[in-house]
Coordinates of C-alpha atoms in Angstrom, one line a residue:
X1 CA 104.2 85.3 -26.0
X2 CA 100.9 85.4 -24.4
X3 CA 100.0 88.1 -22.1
X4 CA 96.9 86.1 -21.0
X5 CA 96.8 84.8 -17.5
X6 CA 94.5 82.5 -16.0
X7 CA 91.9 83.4 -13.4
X8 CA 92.5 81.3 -10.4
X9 CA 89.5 79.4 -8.5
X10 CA 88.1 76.3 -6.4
X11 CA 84.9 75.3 -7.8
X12 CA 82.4 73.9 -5.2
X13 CA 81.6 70.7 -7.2
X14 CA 78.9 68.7 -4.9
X15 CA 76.2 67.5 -6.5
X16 CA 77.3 69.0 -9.8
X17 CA 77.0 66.1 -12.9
X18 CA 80.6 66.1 -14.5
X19 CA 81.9 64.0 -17.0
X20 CA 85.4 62.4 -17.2
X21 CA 86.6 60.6 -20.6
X22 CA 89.5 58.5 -20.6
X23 CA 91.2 55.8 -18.6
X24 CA 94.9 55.7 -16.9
X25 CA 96.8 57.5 -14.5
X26 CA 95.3 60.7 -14.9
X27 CA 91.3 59.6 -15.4
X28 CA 92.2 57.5 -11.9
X29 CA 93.6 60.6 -9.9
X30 CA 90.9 62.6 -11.8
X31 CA 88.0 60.1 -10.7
X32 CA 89.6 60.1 -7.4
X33 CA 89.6 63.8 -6.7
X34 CA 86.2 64.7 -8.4
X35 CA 84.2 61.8 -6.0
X36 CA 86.0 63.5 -2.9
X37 CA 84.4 66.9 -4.1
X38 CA 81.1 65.8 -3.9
X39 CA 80.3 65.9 -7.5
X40 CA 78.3 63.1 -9.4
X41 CA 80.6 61.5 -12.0
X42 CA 79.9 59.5 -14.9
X43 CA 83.0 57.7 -16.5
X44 CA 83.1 56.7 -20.2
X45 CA 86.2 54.8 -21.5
X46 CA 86.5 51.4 -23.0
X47 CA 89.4 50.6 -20.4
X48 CA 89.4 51.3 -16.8
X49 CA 92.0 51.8 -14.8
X50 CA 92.5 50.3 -10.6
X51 CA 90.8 53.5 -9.3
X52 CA 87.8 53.8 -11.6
X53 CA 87.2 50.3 -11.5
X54 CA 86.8 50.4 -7.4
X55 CA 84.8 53.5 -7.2
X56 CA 82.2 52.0 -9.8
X57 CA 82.2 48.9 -7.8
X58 CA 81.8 51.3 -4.8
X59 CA 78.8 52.7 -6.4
X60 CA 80.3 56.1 -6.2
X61 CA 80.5 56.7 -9.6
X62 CA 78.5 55.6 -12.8
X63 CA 80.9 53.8 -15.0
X64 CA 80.4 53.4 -18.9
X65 CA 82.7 50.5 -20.5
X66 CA 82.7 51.6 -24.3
X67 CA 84.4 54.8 -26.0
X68 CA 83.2 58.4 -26.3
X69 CA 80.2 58.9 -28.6
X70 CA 78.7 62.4 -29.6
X71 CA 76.5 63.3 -27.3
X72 CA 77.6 61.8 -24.0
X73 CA 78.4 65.9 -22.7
X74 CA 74.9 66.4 -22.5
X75 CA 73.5 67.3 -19.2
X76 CA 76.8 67.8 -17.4
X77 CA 77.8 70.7 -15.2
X78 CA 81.7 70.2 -16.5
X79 CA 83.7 67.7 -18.6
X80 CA 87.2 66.4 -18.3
X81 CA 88.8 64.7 -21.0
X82 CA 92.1 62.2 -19.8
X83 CA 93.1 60.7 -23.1
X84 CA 96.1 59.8 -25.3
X85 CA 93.9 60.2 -28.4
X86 CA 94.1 63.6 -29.4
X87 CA 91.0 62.9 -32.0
X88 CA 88.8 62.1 -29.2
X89 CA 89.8 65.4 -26.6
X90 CA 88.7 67.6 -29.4
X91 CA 85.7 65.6 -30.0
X92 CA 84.6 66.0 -26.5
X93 CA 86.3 69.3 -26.8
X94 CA 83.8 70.8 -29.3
X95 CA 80.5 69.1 -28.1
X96 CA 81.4 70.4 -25.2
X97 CA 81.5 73.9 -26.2
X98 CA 78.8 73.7 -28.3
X99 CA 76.6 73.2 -25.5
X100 CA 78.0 75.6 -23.6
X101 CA 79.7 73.2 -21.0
X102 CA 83.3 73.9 -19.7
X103 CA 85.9 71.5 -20.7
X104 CA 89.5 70.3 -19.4
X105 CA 91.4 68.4 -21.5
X106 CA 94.5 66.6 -20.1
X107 CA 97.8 68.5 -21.5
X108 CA 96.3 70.3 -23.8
X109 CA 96.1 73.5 -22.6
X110 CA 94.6 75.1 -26.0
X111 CA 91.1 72.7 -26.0
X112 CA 90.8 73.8 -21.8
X113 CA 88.6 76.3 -20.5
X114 CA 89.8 76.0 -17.6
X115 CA 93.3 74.5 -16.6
X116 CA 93.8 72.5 -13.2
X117 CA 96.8 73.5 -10.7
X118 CA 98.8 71.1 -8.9
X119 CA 97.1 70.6 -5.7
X120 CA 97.8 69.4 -2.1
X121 CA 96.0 69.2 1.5
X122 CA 96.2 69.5 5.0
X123 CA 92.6 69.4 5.9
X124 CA 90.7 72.3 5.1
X125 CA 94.0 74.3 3.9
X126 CA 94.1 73.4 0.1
X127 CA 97.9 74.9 -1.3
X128 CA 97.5 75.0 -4.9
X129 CA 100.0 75.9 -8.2
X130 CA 99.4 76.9 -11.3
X131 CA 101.7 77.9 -14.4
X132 CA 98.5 78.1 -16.4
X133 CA 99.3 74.6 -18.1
X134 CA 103.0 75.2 -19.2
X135 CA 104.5 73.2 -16.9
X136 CA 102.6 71.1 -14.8
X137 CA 106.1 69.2 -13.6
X138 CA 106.9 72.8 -12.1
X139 CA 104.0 73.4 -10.2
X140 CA 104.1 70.3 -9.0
X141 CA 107.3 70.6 -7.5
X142 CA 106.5 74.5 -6.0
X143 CA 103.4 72.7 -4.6
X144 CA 105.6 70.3 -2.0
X145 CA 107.5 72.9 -1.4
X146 CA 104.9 75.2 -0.1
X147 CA 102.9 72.6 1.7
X148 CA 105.9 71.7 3.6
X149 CA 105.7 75.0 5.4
X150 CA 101.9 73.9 6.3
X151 CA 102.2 72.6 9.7
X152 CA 99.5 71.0 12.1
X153 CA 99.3 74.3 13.9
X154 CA 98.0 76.0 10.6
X155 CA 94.8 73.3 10.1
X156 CA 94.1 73.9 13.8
X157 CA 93.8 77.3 13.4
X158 CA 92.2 77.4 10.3
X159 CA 89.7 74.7 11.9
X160 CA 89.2 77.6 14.7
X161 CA 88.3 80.4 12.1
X162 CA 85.5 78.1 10.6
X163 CA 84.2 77.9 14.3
X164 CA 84.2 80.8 15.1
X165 CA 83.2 81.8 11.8
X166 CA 79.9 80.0 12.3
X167 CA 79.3 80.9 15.8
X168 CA 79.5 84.8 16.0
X169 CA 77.7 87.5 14.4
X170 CA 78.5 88.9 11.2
X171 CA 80.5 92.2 10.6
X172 CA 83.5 94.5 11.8
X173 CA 83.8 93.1 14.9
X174 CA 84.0 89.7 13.6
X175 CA 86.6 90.3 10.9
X176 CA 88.6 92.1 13.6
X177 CA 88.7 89.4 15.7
X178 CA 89.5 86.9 13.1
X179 CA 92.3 88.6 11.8
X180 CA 93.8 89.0 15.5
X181 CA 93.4 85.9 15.6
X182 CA 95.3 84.6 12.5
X183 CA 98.1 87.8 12.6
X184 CA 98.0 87.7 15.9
X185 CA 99.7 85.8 19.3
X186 CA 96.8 83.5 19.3
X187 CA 97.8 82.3 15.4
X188 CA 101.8 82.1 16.4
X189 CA 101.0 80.1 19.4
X190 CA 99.1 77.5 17.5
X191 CA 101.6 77.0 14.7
X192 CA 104.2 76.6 17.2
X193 CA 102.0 74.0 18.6
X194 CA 101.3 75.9 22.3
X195 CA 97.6 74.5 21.8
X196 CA 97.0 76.1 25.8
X197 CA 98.3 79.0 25.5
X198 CA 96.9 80.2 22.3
X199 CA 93.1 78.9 23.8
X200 CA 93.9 81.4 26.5
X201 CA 93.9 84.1 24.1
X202 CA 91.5 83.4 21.8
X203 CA 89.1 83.1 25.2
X204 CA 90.7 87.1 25.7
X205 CA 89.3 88.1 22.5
X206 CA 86.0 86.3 22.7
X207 CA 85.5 87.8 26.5
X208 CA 86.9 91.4 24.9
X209 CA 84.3 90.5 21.7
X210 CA 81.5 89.8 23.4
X211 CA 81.8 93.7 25.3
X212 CA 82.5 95.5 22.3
X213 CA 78.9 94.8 21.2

């Protein structure tokens, strides 16, 4: 067996030109997912499915009605291939890689350079799953599992680290603070939904912060 592991990361996709290939179930959540990132997406398939078809209509993606042709990776950022045709993911495959462009192709873990974990949200908190494209039924199931321990206490307090993230001066002090805030009584008090209680605190730590400097 393999010893290789995959290295695990969220790529920051705004304003980035990707490519999808393919049509169906997974081009629509694919389509779906990359417009929420941010990223500029061109679709080329010669049959759309409900999800491409009301983005393009949207205008918030740039739809091509015809099948893959050499060539069509140029200028992208990434490529994503979601097709049953295993002639035309290692088409896309290669002229990807030729160029130099990073390439996922849809359950076919040996033409990806990257594989894609199950994901799920809960605003900013993002619980993801990977079993580096083995089983992608497994990770989906781990992923409910672990977002059901993500309660609306955990997105406020995450919501509160970005604040205060923003608002106070970088270094020790700061990382202190935000780590007595998460590990702390503060954090326990918002994920048991004591929204008062824990905002007495965190003003504690910010009155205690703002002396230590």
């Amino acid at each position: 067996m393999s010893t290789h592991v995959d290295f695990p990361v969220c790529l920051r996709l705004r304003g980035k030109r990707v490519l999808l290939v393919g049509a169906g179930t997974i081009a629509d959540e694919r389509s779906q997912q990359l417009v929420d990132a941010g990223a500029r997406v061109r679709v080329v398939a010669p049959g759309i499915g409900t999800t491409i078809r009301r983005l393009a209509e949207e205008g918030r993606l740039e739809l091509l009605e015809r099948a893959y042709v050499p060539g069509d990776v140029r200028g992208h950022d990434v490529v994503f291939v979601a097709t049953d045709d295993r002639r035309v993911s290692q088409a896309v495959a290669d002229d990807a890689r030729a160029l130099g462009i990073w390439v996922n192709a849809a359950d076919i873990p040996e033409l990806c350079d990257f594989t894609l974990p199950s994901v799920g949200r809960r605003g900013p908190i993002v619980v993801a799953v990977s079993t580096s494209g083995q089983s992608p039924a497994l990770a989906r199931q781990l992923r409910r599992r672990f977002l059901d321990q993500v309660g609306p206490g955990h997105v406020q307090l995450a919501r509160l680290s970005g604040w205060l993230r923003k608002r106070l001066p970088c270094g020790s002090e700061r990382m202190r603070l935000l780590k007595q805030l998460v590990e702390g009584e503060a954090g326990e008090l918002l994920a048991r939904g004591q929204r008062r209680a824990a905002w007495a605190r965190v003003r504690s730590a910010l009155e205690t912060f703002g002396e230590t400097r």
